[in-house]
Tab-separated table of C-alpha atoms in Angstrom:
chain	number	residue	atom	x	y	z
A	815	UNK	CA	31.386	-38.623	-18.801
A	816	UNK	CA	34.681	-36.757	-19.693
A	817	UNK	CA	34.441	-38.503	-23.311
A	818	UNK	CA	31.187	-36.407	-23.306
A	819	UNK	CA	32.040	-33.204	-22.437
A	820	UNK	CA	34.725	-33.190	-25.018
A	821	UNK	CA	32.504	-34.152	-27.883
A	822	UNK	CA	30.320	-31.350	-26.602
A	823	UNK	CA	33.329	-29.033	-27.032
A	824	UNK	CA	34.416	-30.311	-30.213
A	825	UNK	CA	30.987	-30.089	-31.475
A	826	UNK	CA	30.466	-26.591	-30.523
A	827	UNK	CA	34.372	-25.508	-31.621
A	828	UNK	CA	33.100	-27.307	-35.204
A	829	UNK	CA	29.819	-25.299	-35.314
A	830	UNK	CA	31.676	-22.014	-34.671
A	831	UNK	CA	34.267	-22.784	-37.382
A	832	UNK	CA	31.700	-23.355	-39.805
A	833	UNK	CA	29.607	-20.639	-39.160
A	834	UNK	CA	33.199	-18.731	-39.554
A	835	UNK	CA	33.664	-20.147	-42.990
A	836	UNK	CA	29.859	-19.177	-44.044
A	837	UNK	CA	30.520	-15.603	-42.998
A	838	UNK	CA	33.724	-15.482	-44.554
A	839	UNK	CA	32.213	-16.386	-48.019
A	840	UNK	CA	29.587	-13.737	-47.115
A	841	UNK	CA	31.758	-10.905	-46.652
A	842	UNK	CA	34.354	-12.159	-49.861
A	843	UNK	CA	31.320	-12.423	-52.141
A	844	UNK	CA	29.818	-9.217	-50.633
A	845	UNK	CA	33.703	-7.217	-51.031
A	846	UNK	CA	33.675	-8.731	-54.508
A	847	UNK	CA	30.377	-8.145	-55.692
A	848	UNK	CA	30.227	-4.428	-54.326
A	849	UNK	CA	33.321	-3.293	-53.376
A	850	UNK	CA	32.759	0.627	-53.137
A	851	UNK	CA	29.425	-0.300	-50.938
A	852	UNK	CA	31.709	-2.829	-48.563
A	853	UNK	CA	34.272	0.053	-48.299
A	854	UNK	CA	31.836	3.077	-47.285
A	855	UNK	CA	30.501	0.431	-44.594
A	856	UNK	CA	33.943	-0.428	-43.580
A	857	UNK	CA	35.024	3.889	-43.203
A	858	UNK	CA	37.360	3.204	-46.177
A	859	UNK	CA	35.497	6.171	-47.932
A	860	UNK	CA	33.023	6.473	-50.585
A	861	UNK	CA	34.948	8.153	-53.894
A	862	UNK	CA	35.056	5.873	-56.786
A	863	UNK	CA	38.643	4.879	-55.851
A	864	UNK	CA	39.900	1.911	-58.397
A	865	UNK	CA	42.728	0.766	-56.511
A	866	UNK	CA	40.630	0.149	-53.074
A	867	UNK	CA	38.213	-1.839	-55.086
A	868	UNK	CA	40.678	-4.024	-56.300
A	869	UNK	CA	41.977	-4.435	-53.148
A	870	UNK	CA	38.785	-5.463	-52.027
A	871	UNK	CA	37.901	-7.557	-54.734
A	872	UNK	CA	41.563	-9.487	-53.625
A	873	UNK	CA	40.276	-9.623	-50.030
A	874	UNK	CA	37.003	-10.786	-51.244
A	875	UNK	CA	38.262	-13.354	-53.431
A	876	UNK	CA	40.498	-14.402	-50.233
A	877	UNK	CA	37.559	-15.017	-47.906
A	878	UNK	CA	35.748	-17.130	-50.689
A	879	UNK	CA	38.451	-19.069	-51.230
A	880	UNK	CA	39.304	-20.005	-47.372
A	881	UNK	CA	35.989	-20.218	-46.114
A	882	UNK	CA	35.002	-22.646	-49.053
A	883	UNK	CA	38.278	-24.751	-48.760
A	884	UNK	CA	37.426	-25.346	-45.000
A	885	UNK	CA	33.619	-26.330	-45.766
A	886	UNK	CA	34.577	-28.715	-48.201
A	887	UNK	CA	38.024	-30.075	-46.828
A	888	UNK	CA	37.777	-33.601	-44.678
A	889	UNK	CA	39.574	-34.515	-41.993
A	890	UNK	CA	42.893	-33.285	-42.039
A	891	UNK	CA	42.321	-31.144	-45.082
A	892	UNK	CA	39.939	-29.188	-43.442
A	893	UNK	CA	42.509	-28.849	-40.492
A	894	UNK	CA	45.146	-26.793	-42.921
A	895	UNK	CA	42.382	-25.049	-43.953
A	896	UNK	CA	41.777	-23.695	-40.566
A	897	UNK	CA	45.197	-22.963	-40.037
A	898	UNK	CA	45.458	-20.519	-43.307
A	899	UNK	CA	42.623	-19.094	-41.739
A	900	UNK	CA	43.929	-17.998	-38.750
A	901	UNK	CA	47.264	-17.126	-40.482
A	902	UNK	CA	45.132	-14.518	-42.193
A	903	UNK	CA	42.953	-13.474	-39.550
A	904	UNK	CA	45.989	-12.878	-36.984
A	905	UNK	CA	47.923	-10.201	-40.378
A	906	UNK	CA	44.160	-9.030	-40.913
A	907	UNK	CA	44.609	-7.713	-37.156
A	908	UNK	CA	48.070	-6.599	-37.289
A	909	UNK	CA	47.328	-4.852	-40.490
A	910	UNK	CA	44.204	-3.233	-38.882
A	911	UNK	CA	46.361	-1.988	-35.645
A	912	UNK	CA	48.780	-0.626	-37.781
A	913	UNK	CA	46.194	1.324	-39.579
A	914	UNK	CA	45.265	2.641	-36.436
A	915	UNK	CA	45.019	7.196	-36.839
A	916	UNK	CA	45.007	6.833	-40.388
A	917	UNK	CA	41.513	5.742	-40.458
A	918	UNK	CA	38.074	6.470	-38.545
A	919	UNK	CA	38.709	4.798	-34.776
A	920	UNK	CA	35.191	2.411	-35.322
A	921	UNK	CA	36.622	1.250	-38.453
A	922	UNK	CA	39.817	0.105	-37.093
A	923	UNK	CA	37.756	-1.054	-34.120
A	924	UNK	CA	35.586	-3.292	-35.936
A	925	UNK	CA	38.173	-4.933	-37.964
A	926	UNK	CA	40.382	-5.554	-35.213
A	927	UNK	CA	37.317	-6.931	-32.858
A	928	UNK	CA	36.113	-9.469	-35.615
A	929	UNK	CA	39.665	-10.498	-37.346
A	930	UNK	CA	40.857	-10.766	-33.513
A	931	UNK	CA	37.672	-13.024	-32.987
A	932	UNK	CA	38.019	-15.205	-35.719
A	933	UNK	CA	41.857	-15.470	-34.718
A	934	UNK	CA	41.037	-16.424	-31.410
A	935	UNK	CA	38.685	-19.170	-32.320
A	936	UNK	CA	41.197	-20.320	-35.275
A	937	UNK	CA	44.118	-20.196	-32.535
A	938	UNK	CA	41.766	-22.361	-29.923
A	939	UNK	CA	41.023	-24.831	-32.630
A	940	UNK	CA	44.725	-25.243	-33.570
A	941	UNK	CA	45.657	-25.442	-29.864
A	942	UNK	CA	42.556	-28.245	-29.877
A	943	UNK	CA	44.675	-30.405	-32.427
A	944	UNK	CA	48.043	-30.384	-30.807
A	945	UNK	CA	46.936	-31.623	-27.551
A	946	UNK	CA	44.745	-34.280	-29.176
C-alpha cells in the first residue's frame, strides 16, 4: 500500500515536471519569436528597445533549450536536466527580487510567483532523488 502511494507521488511530481518543461518551451519560443510583445506583457515596456529583445531572445532560447533537454532526457539524464532547471529558476527569482522598485510591483510579482513555483517543484523533485 505504501509502494502505492509513492508511485502516485512520483507520478504526479513527473506530470508536473513535464507540464513545466512544455510551458517552458512555450514561453522561450514565445520570448524568441516576439520579444517586444513578451516584454510589454511582462511590464518591461513597450519602446522598440534592441538590447531587451536580445535579452529576451537569450532567455527564450534558455527555456527551449531546458525544457526540451528534460522532455527528451532518460533516466538520469533527465534528472540533470531538472536540476539546471531549478538552478535557473531559483537566479530567475533572485534576479526578479532584486529588481524589485525598479520595475512595476505586478511584474516583479509575477516573475517571482512563477520562477519561485517552478523552483519549488524543481527543489521537491531534487529532494525526491536524494532520499530515494
Amino acid at each position: 500500500m505504501a509502494d502505492e502511494k509513492e508511485d502516485t507521488k512520483r507520478d504526479r511530481v513527473d506530470v508536473a515536471l513535464k507540464t513545466l518543461a512544455q510551458a517552458r518551451i512555450g514561453l522561450g519560443v514565445a520570448a524568441f519569436a516576439a520579444p517586444a510583445l513578451s516584454a510589454r506583457l511582462l511590464g518591461l515596456g513597450g519602446a522598440d528597445n534592441p538590447a531587451r529583445d536580445y535579452a529576451l531572445r537569450l532567455f527564450g532560447a534558455r527555456e527551449i533549450g531546458l525544457g526540451t533537454g528534460y522532455l527528451l532526457g532518460k533516466g538520469p539524464s533527465r534528472k540533470v536536466w531538472a536540476r539546471y532547471g531549478l538552478a535557473a529558476d531559483v537566479l530567475d527569482t533572485v534576479g526578479g527580487l532584486k529588481a524589485r522598485g525598479r520595475l512595476p510591483l505586478w511584474s516583479v510579482a509575477a516573475v517571482v510567483a512563477l520562477s519561485g513555483g517552478a523552483a519549488a517543484l524543481g527543489a521537491a523533485t531534487v529532494a525526491r532523488d536524494i532520499v530515494r
